[in-house]
Coordinates of N, CA and C and ligand atoms in Angstrom, one line a residue:
M433 N 38.0 -1.7 -7.4 CA 38.0 -3.3 -7.0 C 36.7 -3.0 -5.5
D434 N 36.0 -3.9 -5.2 CA 35.1 -3.7 -4.1 C 35.2 -4.6 -3.2
T435 N 35.8 -3.6 -1.9 CA 36.3 -4.3 -1.1 C 35.1 -4.3 0.4
T436 N 33.8 -3.8 0.0 CA 32.9 -4.3 1.0 C 32.9 -5.3 1.5
K437 N 33.2 -5.7 2.7 CA 32.8 -7.0 3.2 C 31.0 -7.1 3.8
V438 N 30.4 -7.8 3.4 CA 29.1 -8.0 4.0 C 29.2 -8.9 5.3
Q439 N 28.2 -8.5 6.3 CA 28.4 -9.2 7.3 C 27.3 -10.0 7.7
Y440 N 27.1 -10.9 8.0 CA 26.6 -12.1 8.5 C 26.0 -12.5 9.7
K441 N 24.6 -12.8 9.5 CA 24.5 -13.4 11.3 C 23.6 -14.8 10.8
P442 N 23.5 -15.6 12.1 CA 22.7 -16.7 11.5 C 21.3 -16.4 11.5
L443 N 20.1 -16.8 10.3 CA 18.9 -16.6 10.8 C 18.3 -16.9 11.7
Q444 N 17.0 -16.1 12.5 CA 16.2 -16.5 13.5 C 15.1 -17.3 12.8
F445 N 14.6 -18.4 12.8 CA 13.8 -19.0 11.9 C 13.3 -20.1 12.9
E446 N 12.0 -20.2 12.6 CA 11.1 -21.3 13.7 C 10.1 -22.2 12.9
R447 N 10.3 -23.4 12.8 CA 10.0 -24.3 11.4 C 8.6 -24.9 12.4
L448 N 7.5 -24.4 11.9 CA 6.4 -25.0 12.4 C 6.0 -26.2 12.1
P449 N 5.6 -26.9 12.9 CA 4.8 -27.8 12.7 C 3.6 -27.9 11.3
A450 N 3.4 -28.4 10.3 CA 2.7 -28.4 9.3 C 1.4 -28.2 9.7
D451 N 0.9 -28.8 11.0 CA -0.9 -28.6 11.5 C -0.9 -26.9 11.6
E452 N 0.1 -26.9 12.0 CA 0.0 -25.2 12.6 C 0.7 -24.0 11.5
Q453 N 1.1 -24.6 10.8 CA 1.5 -23.7 9.4 C -0.2 -23.6 8.8
L454 N -0.9 -24.6 8.4 CA -2.2 -24.6 8.2 C -3.2 -23.7 8.6
A455 N -3.0 -24.4 9.8 CA -4.2 -23.5 11.1 C -3.7 -22.0 10.8
R456 N -2.5 -21.6 11.2 CA -2.5 -20.0 11.3 C -2.6 -19.2 9.2
S457 N -2.4 -20.1 8.8 CA -2.6 -19.5 7.4 C -4.0 -19.2 6.7
G458 N -4.9 -20.2 7.2 CA -6.0 -20.2 7.1 C -6.7 -19.1 8.3
A459 N -6.2 -19.0 9.3 CA -7.4 -18.3 10.3 C -6.7 -16.5 9.8
F460 N -5.5 -16.7 9.2 CA -5.0 -15.1 8.6 C -5.7 -14.8 7.7
L461 N -6.4 -15.9 6.6 CA -7.0 -15.9 5.5 C -8.0 -15.2 5.6
A462 N -8.8 -16.0 6.6 CA -10.3 -15.8 7.0 C -10.4 -14.3 7.5
Q463 N -9.3 -13.8 8.6 CA -9.2 -12.5 8.9 C -9.4 -11.7 7.9
M464 N -8.5 -11.8 6.5 CA -8.0 -10.8 5.9 C -9.1 -10.9 5.1
R465 N -10.6 -11.7 5.2 CA -11.5 -11.5 4.3 C -12.6 -10.8 4.6
T466 N -12.5 -10.5 5.9 CA -13.3 -9.7 6.5 C -13.0 -7.8 6.4
R467 N -11.4 -7.9 5.8 CA -11.5 -6.2 5.5 C -12.1 -6.0 4.2
R468 N -12.9 -4.9 4.9 CA -13.2 -3.9 3.6 C -12.8 -2.2 3.6
T469 N -12.9 -1.7 2.7 CA -12.7 -0.5 2.5 C -13.7 0.5 3.1
V470 N -13.7 1.3 4.0 CA -15.0 1.6 4.7 C -14.5 3.6 4.3
R471 N -15.7 3.9 4.4 CA -16.2 5.4 4.1 C -16.6 6.2 4.8
D472 N -17.3 5.6 5.9 CA -18.2 6.4 7.2 C -17.4 6.0 8.4
F473 N -16.3 7.0 8.9 CA -16.2 6.5 9.7 C -16.6 7.1 11.7
S474 N -16.5 6.7 12.8 CA -16.8 6.9 14.0 C -15.7 8.2 14.2
N475 N -16.0 9.2 14.9 CA -15.2 9.8 15.6 C -14.4 9.3 17.2
A476 N -14.8 8.0 17.4 CA -14.4 7.4 18.7 C -12.7 7.6 18.5
P477 N -12.1 7.6 19.2 CA -10.5 7.8 19.8 C -9.9 6.1 20.0
V478 N -9.0 6.2 18.9 CA -8.3 5.1 18.5 C -6.9 5.2 19.6
P479 N -6.4 3.9 20.6 CA -5.3 4.0 21.2 C -4.0 4.1 20.1
F480 N -3.2 5.5 20.6 CA -1.8 5.8 19.5 C -1.3 4.6 19.2
T481 N -0.8 3.8 20.1 CA 0.1 2.4 20.0 C -0.6 1.7 18.8
L482 N -2.0 1.7 18.9 CA -2.1 0.6 17.3 C -1.6 1.4 16.0
I483 N -1.8 2.4 16.0 CA -1.0 3.3 15.0 C 0.2 3.1 14.7
E484 N 0.9 3.3 16.5 CA 2.4 3.0 16.1 C 3.0 1.6 15.6
N485 N 2.2 0.9 16.2 CA 2.7 -1.0 15.9 C 2.4 -1.1 14.6
A486 N 1.3 0.0 13.9 CA 1.1 -0.4 12.3 C 2.3 -0.1 11.3
V487 N 2.7 1.5 11.9 CA 4.0 2.2 11.3 C 4.9 0.9 11.6
A488 N 5.2 0.5 12.4 CA 6.4 0.2 12.8 C 6.5 -1.5 12.2
T489 N 5.3 -1.9 11.5 CA 5.1 -3.1 11.0 C 5.4 -3.1 9.4
A490 N 4.8 -1.8 9.1 CA 5.0 -1.5 7.8 C 6.3 -1.2 7.6
A491 N 7.0 -0.6 8.7 CA 8.4 -0.6 8.6 C 9.4 -1.5 8.5
T492 N 9.2 -2.5 8.3 CA 9.5 -3.9 8.5 C 10.0 -4.8 7.0
A493 N 9.2 -3.9 6.3 CA 8.5 -4.3 5.0 C 10.2 -4.4 4.0
P494 N 10.5 -5.2 3.3 CA 11.5 -5.1 2.2 C 11.5 -3.8 1.2
S495 N 12.8 -3.6 1.1 CA 12.8 -2.8 -0.1 C 14.3 -2.3 -0.6
G496 N 14.0 -1.8 -1.9 CA 15.0 -1.9 -2.8 C 16.2 -1.4 -1.8
A497 N 17.3 -2.1 -2.2 CA 18.8 -2.1 -1.4 C 18.8 -1.2 0.1
N498 N 17.5 -2.3 0.4 CA 17.1 -1.7 1.9 C 17.1 -0.3 2.5
Q499 N 16.7 0.7 1.4 CA 16.6 2.0 1.2 C 15.3 2.6 2.1
Q500 N 14.8 1.6 2.4 CA 13.5 1.9 3.5 C 12.8 3.5 3.1
P501 N 12.3 4.0 1.7 CA 12.3 4.9 1.2 C 10.8 5.5 1.3
W502 N 10.5 5.6 2.6 CA 9.2 6.0 3.2 C 8.9 7.0 4.6
T503 N 8.1 7.4 4.2 CA 7.8 8.4 5.7 C 6.0 8.7 5.8
F504 N 6.0 8.3 7.4 CA 4.3 7.8 7.4 C 3.9 9.4 8.2
V505 N 3.0 9.9 8.2 CA 2.8 11.4 8.8 C 1.6 10.9 9.2
V506 N 1.2 11.0 10.2 CA 0.0 10.6 11.3 C -0.3 11.9 11.8
V507 N -1.3 12.1 11.4 CA -2.2 13.4 11.7 C -3.3 13.4 12.6
S508 N -3.8 13.8 14.1 CA -4.9 13.7 14.5 C -5.2 15.5 14.4
N509 N -4.6 16.2 14.7 CA -5.1 17.9 14.6 C -6.0 17.9 13.7
P510 N -7.5 18.3 14.7 CA -8.8 18.8 13.6 C -8.0 19.7 13.0
A511 N -7.6 20.8 13.0 CA -7.5 21.7 12.3 C -6.4 21.2 10.9
I512 N -6.0 20.4 11.3 CA -5.0 19.9 9.9 C -5.6 19.1 9.3
K513 N -6.2 18.4 9.6 CA -7.5 17.2 8.6 C -8.3 17.9 8.0
Q514 N -8.8 19.2 8.8 CA -9.9 19.8 8.2 C -9.2 20.6 6.7
Q515 N -8.1 21.0 7.2 CA -7.2 21.3 5.5 C -7.2 20.3 4.5
I516 N -6.7 19.4 5.5 CA -6.6 18.5 4.5 C -7.6 18.0 3.3
R517 N -8.6 18.0 4.2 CA -10.0 17.6 3.6 C -10.3 18.6 2.5
A518 N -10.7 19.9 3.5 CA -10.8 21.4 2.2 C -9.9 21.1 0.8
A519 N -8.4 20.8 1.0 CA -7.8 20.7 -0.2 C -8.1 19.3 -1.0
A520 N -8.6 18.5 -0.5 CA -8.6 16.9 -1.1 C -9.9 16.8 -1.6
E521 N -11.1 17.9 -1.1 CA -12.0 17.9 -1.8 C -12.2 19.1 -2.9
A522 N -11.0 20.3 -2.9 CA -11.3 20.7 -4.0 C -11.1 20.2 -5.2
E523 N -9.6 19.4 -4.6 CA -8.7 18.5 -6.1 C -9.8 17.6 -6.4
E524 N -10.5 16.8 -5.7 CA -11.5 16.0 -6.2 C -13.1 16.5 -6.7
R525 N -12.9 17.7 -6.3 CA -14.3 18.3 -7.0 C -14.0 18.1 -8.8
E526 N -12.6 19.0 -9.0 CA -12.5 19.3 -10.1 C -12.0 18.1 -10.8
S527 N -11.6 16.9 -10.2 CA -11.4 15.6 -11.2 C -12.7 15.1 -11.3
Y528 N -13.8 14.9 -10.4 CA -14.9 14.7 -10.8 C -15.3 15.2 -11.8
A529 N -15.6 16.0 -11.8 CA -16.3 17.3 -13.2 C -15.4 17.4 -14.2
H530 N -14.0 17.2 -14.3 CA -13.4 17.5 -15.6 C -12.6 16.7 -15.8
R531 N -11.5 16.0 -14.8 CA -10.3 15.7 -15.3 C -10.2 14.2 -15.4
M532 N -11.3 13.3 -14.5 CA -11.4 11.7 -14.9 C -12.2 11.5 -16.3
S533 N -12.0 10.2 -17.1 CA -12.8 10.3 -18.1 C -14.0 9.3 -18.2
E534 N -14.9 9.6 -18.9 CA -16.2 8.7 -19.2 C -15.7 7.5 -18.5
E535 N -14.8 6.9 -19.2 CA -14.8 5.3 -18.6 C -14.4 5.2 -17.2
W536 N -13.5 5.9 -16.8 CA -12.9 6.1 -15.4 C -14.0 6.3 -14.3
L537 N -15.4 6.9 -14.7 CA -16.3 7.4 -13.9 C -17.2 6.1 -14.1
A538 N -17.6 5.8 -15.4 CA -18.0 4.4 -15.7 C -17.3 3.4 -14.6
A539 N -16.0 3.0 -14.7 CA -15.4 2.0 -13.9 C -15.6 2.0 -12.3
L540 N -15.6 3.1 -11.9 CA -16.2 3.5 -10.6 C -17.4 3.7 -9.7
A541 N -18.3 3.5 -10.9 CA -19.9 4.0 -10.4 C -20.2 2.8 -9.1
H542 N -19.8 1.4 -9.7 CA -20.6 0.7 -8.8 C -19.6 0.7 -7.4
L543 N -19.0 1.9 -6.7 CA -18.5 2.1 -5.7 C -19.1 3.5 -5.0
G544 N -19.9 4.0 -5.5 CA -20.5 4.8 -5.1 C -19.8 6.1 -4.8
T545 N -18.4 6.2 -5.0 CA -17.4 7.5 -4.6 C -17.7 9.0 -5.5
D546 N -17.4 10.1 -4.3 CA -17.5 11.1 -5.0 C -16.6 11.9 -4.6
W547 N -16.9 13.3 -4.6 CA -15.8 14.1 -4.1 C -16.0 14.8 -2.8
H548 N -17.0 14.2 -2.0 CA -17.2 14.6 -1.0 C -16.2 13.4 0.1
K549 N -15.6 14.1 0.9 CA -14.4 13.2 1.8 C -14.9 13.9 3.4
P550 N -15.6 13.6 4.0 CA -16.0 13.8 5.3 C -15.1 12.8 6.1
H551 N -14.6 11.4 5.8 CA -14.1 11.0 6.4 C -12.6 11.7 6.6
L552 N -12.5 12.5 5.8 CA -10.7 12.8 5.9 C -10.9 13.7 7.8
E553 N -12.2 14.3 7.7 CA -12.3 15.2 9.4 C -12.6 14.0 10.2
D554 N -13.7 12.9 10.0 CA -14.3 12.0 11.1 C -13.5 11.0 11.5
A555 N -12.7 10.5 10.7 CA -11.3 9.4 11.2 C -10.5 10.3 12.3
P556 N -10.3 9.3 13.3 CA -9.2 10.0 14.5 C -7.9 10.3 14.2
Y557 N -7.3 9.5 12.9 CA -6.1 9.6 12.2 C -6.2 9.3 10.6
L558 N -5.4 10.4 10.3 CA -5.2 10.3 8.9 C -3.6 9.9 8.5
I559 N -3.5 8.7 8.1 CA -1.6 8.3 8.0 C -1.5 8.5 6.6
I560 N -0.4 9.8 6.2 CA -0.1 10.5 5.1 C 1.3 9.4 4.3
V561 N 1.2 8.8 4.0 CA 2.5 7.8 3.3 C 2.9 8.8 2.6
F562 N 4.7 8.8 2.4 CA 5.4 9.5 1.3 C 6.4 8.5 1.0
R563 N 6.7 8.6 -0.6 CA 7.6 7.6 -1.1 C 8.5 8.5 -1.4
Q564 N 9.7 8.2 -0.8 CA 11.2 9.4 -1.1 C 11.7 8.7 -1.7
A565 N 11.6 9.4 -3.1 CA 11.7 9.3 -4.7 C 13.1 9.3 -4.5
Y566 N 14.0 10.0 -4.3 CA 15.5 9.7 -3.6 C 15.9 10.3 -2.2
G567 N 16.8 10.0 -1.5 CA 17.2 10.3 -0.5 C 18.0 11.6 -0.5
L568 N 18.0 12.2 0.9 CA 19.0 13.5 0.8 C 19.8 13.1 2.2
T569 N 21.0 13.2 1.4 CA 22.5 13.1 2.8 C 23.1 14.6 2.9
T570 N 24.0 14.7 4.0 CA 24.9 15.3 4.0 C 26.0 15.0 4.0
D571 N 26.8 15.4 2.8 CA 28.1 15.4 2.7 C 29.3 15.7 3.9
A572 N 30.1 14.4 4.3 CA 30.9 14.4 5.7 C 31.9 15.6 5.4
E573 N 32.6 15.7 4.3 CA 33.2 16.6 4.1 C 33.1 18.0 3.4
T574 N 32.1 18.1 2.5 CA 31.9 19.6 2.0 C 30.5 20.0 3.1
G575 N 29.8 19.3 3.7 CA 28.5 19.7 4.5 C 27.3 20.0 3.7
E576 N 27.6 20.0 1.9 CA 26.5 19.8 1.1 C 25.4 19.0 1.2
T577 N 24.1 19.4 0.8 CA 23.4 18.5 0.6 C 23.1 17.6 -0.4
V578 N 23.3 16.0 -0.4 CA 23.7 15.4 -1.8 C 22.1 14.3 -2.0
K579 N 22.0 14.2 -3.1 CA 20.8 13.4 -3.4 C 21.3 11.9 -3.4
V580 N 20.6 10.9 -3.1 CA 21.1 9.6 -3.2 C 19.9 8.8 -3.8
K581 N 20.2 8.0 -4.7 CA 19.5 7.7 -5.8 C 18.8 6.3 -5.1
H582 N 17.4 6.0 -4.8 CA 16.4 5.3 -4.5 C 16.2 4.2 -5.3
Y583 N 16.0 3.1 -5.0 CA 16.0 2.0 -6.3 C 14.5 1.7 -5.5
Y584 N 13.8 1.0 -6.8 CA 12.2 0.2 -6.7 C 11.8 1.3 -5.8
S585 N 11.6 2.3 -5.6 CA 10.7 2.8 -4.3 C 9.2 2.8 -4.2
E586 N 8.5 2.7 -6.2 CA 7.1 2.4 -5.6 C 6.8 0.9 -4.9
E587 N 7.9 0.0 -5.8 CA 7.3 -1.1 -5.1 C 7.5 -1.3 -3.6
S588 N 8.4 -0.9 -3.3 CA 8.8 -0.7 -1.8 C 7.8 -0.1 -0.9
V589 N 7.2 1.0 -1.5 CA 6.2 1.9 -0.6 C 4.6 0.6 -0.9
G590 N 4.6 0.4 -1.6 CA 3.6 -0.7 -1.7 C 3.4 -1.7 -0.8
I591 N 4.5 -2.3 -0.8 CA 4.7 -3.4 -0.1 C 4.3 -2.9 1.4
A592 N 5.2 -1.9 2.2 CA 4.8 -1.2 3.3 C 3.4 -1.1 3.5
V593 N 2.5 -0.6 2.5 CA 1.2 0.1 2.9 C 0.6 -1.4 2.7
G594 N 0.7 -2.2 2.0 CA 0.0 -3.6 2.1 C 0.1 -4.2 3.5
M595 N 1.0 -4.1 4.3 CA 1.7 -4.3 5.6 C 1.0 -3.8 6.4
L596 N 1.1 -2.3 6.4 CA 0.0 -1.1 7.1 C -1.1 -1.6 7.1
L597 N -2.2 -2.0 6.1 CA -3.2 -2.2 6.1 C -3.6 -3.2 7.0
C598 N -2.6 -4.7 6.4 CA -2.9 -5.8 7.4 C -2.3 -5.5 9.2
S599 N -1.8 -4.2 9.3 CA -1.8 -4.7 11.1 C -2.8 -3.8 11.5
L600 N -3.4 -2.7 10.3 CA -4.5 -2.2 11.0 C -5.8 -2.7 11.6
H601 N -6.3 -3.6 10.0 CA -7.1 -4.6 10.2 C -7.2 -5.6 11.5
Q602 N -5.7 -6.0 11.9 CA -5.8 -7.4 12.5 C -6.1 -6.9 13.6
A603 N -5.5 -5.5 13.8 CA -5.9 -4.3 15.4 C -7.2 -4.5 15.5
G604 N -8.1 -4.3 14.3 CA -10.1 -4.2 14.7 C -9.8 -2.9 13.9
L605 N -9.3 -2.4 13.4 CA -9.6 -0.8 13.0 C -9.8 -0.7 11.6
A606 N -10.6 0.4 11.0 CA -11.1 0.1 9.7 C -10.2 1.3 9.3
T607 N -10.1 1.0 7.5 CA -9.1 2.3 6.8 C -9.7 2.2 5.6
L608 N -9.5 3.3 4.9 CA -9.6 3.5 3.8 C -8.1 4.1 3.0
T609 N -8.5 3.2 1.7 CA -7.3 3.9 1.0 C -7.6 4.8 0.2
H610 N -6.9 6.4 0.3 CA -7.5 7.2 -0.7 C -6.4 7.9 -1.3
T611 N -6.8 8.3 -2.5 CA -5.7 8.7 -3.4 C -6.0 10.0 -4.1
P612 N -6.2 11.2 -3.7 CA -6.6 12.6 -4.2 C -5.8 12.7 -4.9
S613 N -6.3 13.2 -5.8 CA -5.1 13.8 -7.0 C -5.7 14.8 -7.8
P614 N -4.0 16.1 -8.0 CA -3.2 15.7 -7.7 C -2.7 15.7 -6.3
M615 N -1.6 15.2 -5.6 CA -1.8 14.9 -4.2 C -0.8 16.3 -3.4
A616 N -0.3 17.6 -4.3 CA 0.9 18.1 -3.8 C 0.7 18.8 -3.0
F617 N -0.5 19.1 -2.8 CA -1.3 20.0 -1.6 C -0.9 19.4 -0.2
L618 N -0.4 18.2 -0.2 CA -0.2 17.2 1.2 C 1.2 17.7 1.2
N619 N 2.4 18.0 0.4 CA 3.8 18.4 1.0 C 3.6 19.9 1.6
A620 N 2.6 20.7 1.0 CA 2.3 22.1 1.4 C 2.2 21.6 3.3
I621 N 0.6 21.4 3.3 CA 0.3 21.3 4.4 C 0.9 20.8 5.4
L622 N 2.0 19.6 5.2 CA 2.2 18.7 5.9 C 3.7 19.0 6.5
N623 N 4.5 20.1 5.4 CA 5.5 20.8 5.2 C 6.8 19.5 5.4
R624 N 6.2 18.8 3.8 CA 7.5 17.5 3.8 C 8.3 18.2 2.7
P625 N 9.8 17.6 2.5 CA 10.6 18.0 1.1 C 10.1 17.5 0.2
T626 N 10.7 18.2 -1.1 CA 10.5 17.6 -2.2 C 11.0 16.5 -2.9
N627 N 11.8 15.6 -2.2 CA 12.1 14.6 -2.1 C 10.8 13.3 -2.0
E628 N 10.2 13.3 -1.0 CA 8.6 12.9 -0.4 C 7.8 13.6 -1.5
R629 N 7.3 12.4 -2.0 CA 6.0 12.1 -2.7 C 4.5 11.7 -2.3
P630 N 3.8 12.3 -2.2 CA 2.5 12.1 -1.4 C 2.3 10.5 -2.3
Y631 N 2.1 9.1 -1.6 CA 1.8 8.1 -2.0 C 0.1 7.8 -1.6
V632 N -0.5 8.0 -0.5 CA -1.6 7.6 -0.4 C -2.2 8.3 1.2
V633 N -3.6 8.4 1.0 CA -3.7 9.1 2.4 C -4.4 7.7 3.2
I634 N -4.6 7.1 4.3 CA -5.4 6.2 4.8 C -5.9 7.0 6.2
P635 N -7.3 7.6 6.1 CA -7.9 7.4 7.4 C -8.0 6.1 8.1
V636 N -7.9 6.0 9.4 CA -7.4 5.5 10.4 C -8.8 5.3 11.5
G637 N -9.8 4.7 11.6 CA -10.4 4.4 13.1 C -11.4 3.5 12.9
Y638 N -12.6 3.7 14.0 CA -13.8 2.7 14.2 C -14.8 3.0 12.9
P639 N -15.2 1.9 12.4 CA -16.9 2.4 11.6 C -17.6 3.0 12.4
A640 N -18.5 4.0 11.9 CA -19.3 4.2 12.3 C -20.6 3.6 12.3
D641 N -21.4 3.2 13.3 CA -21.8 2.3 13.9 C -23.2 2.1 12.5
D642 N -23.7 3.3 11.9 CA -24.1 2.7 10.9 C -23.3 2.6 9.1
A643 N -22.3 2.3 9.1 CA -21.2 2.7 8.2 C -22.0 1.1 7.0
Q644 N -21.8 1.6 6.0 CA -22.1 0.8 5.3 C -21.2 0.4 3.6
V645 N -21.1 -0.8 3.5 CA -20.0 -0.9 1.9 C -21.1 -1.4 0.8
P646 N -20.2 -1.0 -0.2 CA -20.9 -1.2 -1.5 C -20.8 -3.1 -1.3
V647 N -21.6 -3.5 -2.1 CA -21.7 -5.4 -2.5 C -20.6 -5.4 -3.3
I648 N -19.7 -6.1 -3.2 CA -18.7 -6.7 -4.1 C -17.9 -7.8 -3.8
T649 N -17.7 -8.3 -5.1 CA -16.9 -9.5 -4.6 C -15.5 -9.6 -4.8
K650 N -14.8 -10.5 -4.7 CA -13.3 -10.6 -5.1 C -13.1 -11.7 -6.0
K651 N -12.5 -11.8 -6.9 CA -12.3 -12.7 -8.2 C -11.8 -14.1 -7.6
P652 N -12.5 -15.3 -7.9 CA -12.4 -16.6 -7.0 C -10.6 -16.5 -7.4
L653 N -10.4 -17.5 -6.7 CA -8.8 -18.3 -6.9 C -8.5 -18.4 -8.1
G654 N -9.4 -19.3 -8.5 CA -8.9 -19.8 -10.1 C -8.5 -19.1 -10.9
E655 N -9.1 -17.6 -10.8 CA -8.7 -16.5 -11.9 C -7.6 -16.0 -11.6
V656 N -7.0 -15.8 -10.1 CA -5.9 -15.0 -10.1 C -4.6 -16.1 -9.9
L657 N -4.9 -17.1 -9.4 CA -3.6 -17.9 -9.3 C -3.3 -19.1 -10.4
V658 N -2.5 -18.8 -11.3 CA -1.9 -19.7 -12.1 C -0.7 -20.7 -11.7
R659 N -1.4 -22.0 -11.7 CA -0.2 -22.8 -11.2 C 0.5 -23.7 -12.1
V660 N 2.4 -23.5 -12.2 CA 3.0 -24.0 -13.3 C 3.9 -25.1 -12.8
E661 N 3.6 -26.6 -12.8 CA 4.0 -27.6 -12.0 C 5.2 -28.1 -12.9
Ligands
IYR1369 N1 -9.2 9.3 -6.3 C1 -10.6 9.5 -6.3 C2 -11.2 8.4 -7.1 C3 -11.1 7.3 -6.9 C4 -10.2 6.2 -7.8 C5 -10.5 5.0 -8.2 I1 -9.7 4.2 -9.2 C6 -11.0 4.4 -6.7 O1 -11.0 3.0 -6.7 C7 -11.8 5.0 -5.8 C8 -11.8 6.5 -6.1 C9 -11.2 9.7 -4.6 O2 -10.7 8.8 -4.0 O3 -12.8 9.3 -5.0

């Protein structure tokens, strides 16, 4: 028998006037449409509070069984950034030369990426997001470390990263979602436990004055929104 009792409290919810709903959602859309993945970063300093607020925002994300299966490692130390760059470039060099298929390279060609990752040192902060594939707790009686199954950790971390990117963008910062592959070197460099799997590396900062971005478009709404009434 399940004797667990759910404790409830009244939802705090402000019902907005319709015109304000429309104004806010339109303003948010317009702002999000200006977000671009940036590869050329200035080394100009960024207030740490903006990073902290973004991580705090990401940490409000919904997650499977509210297990919050994420760790956000924020690196500003130049020597550590240099190590991450060296390791990422070594893997990426191998990937671009041998591991990625012709089809994959062709799909990517219009973005102009290659194995060079100077942004990993130029950007003032790197946020490395780890997914906790399972939790680790200490058994109260035996003192042993026990594994706790996590549910929907991929989806949960994906949602949290989306919210992180939104926060950083609306704070006036540029980001790059970078997924070197394989990423196990991040556990070694950052000394993270084996239940934590690197999910994405996000350089954060201001764009370089001469930053360029490829000319790309997003699919029109009619292609991505299917309305069933
Ligand atoms: N991870 C590599 C390759 C790469 C793959 C995809 I799919 C991209 O959209 C961009 C890059 C890299 O970071 O260069």
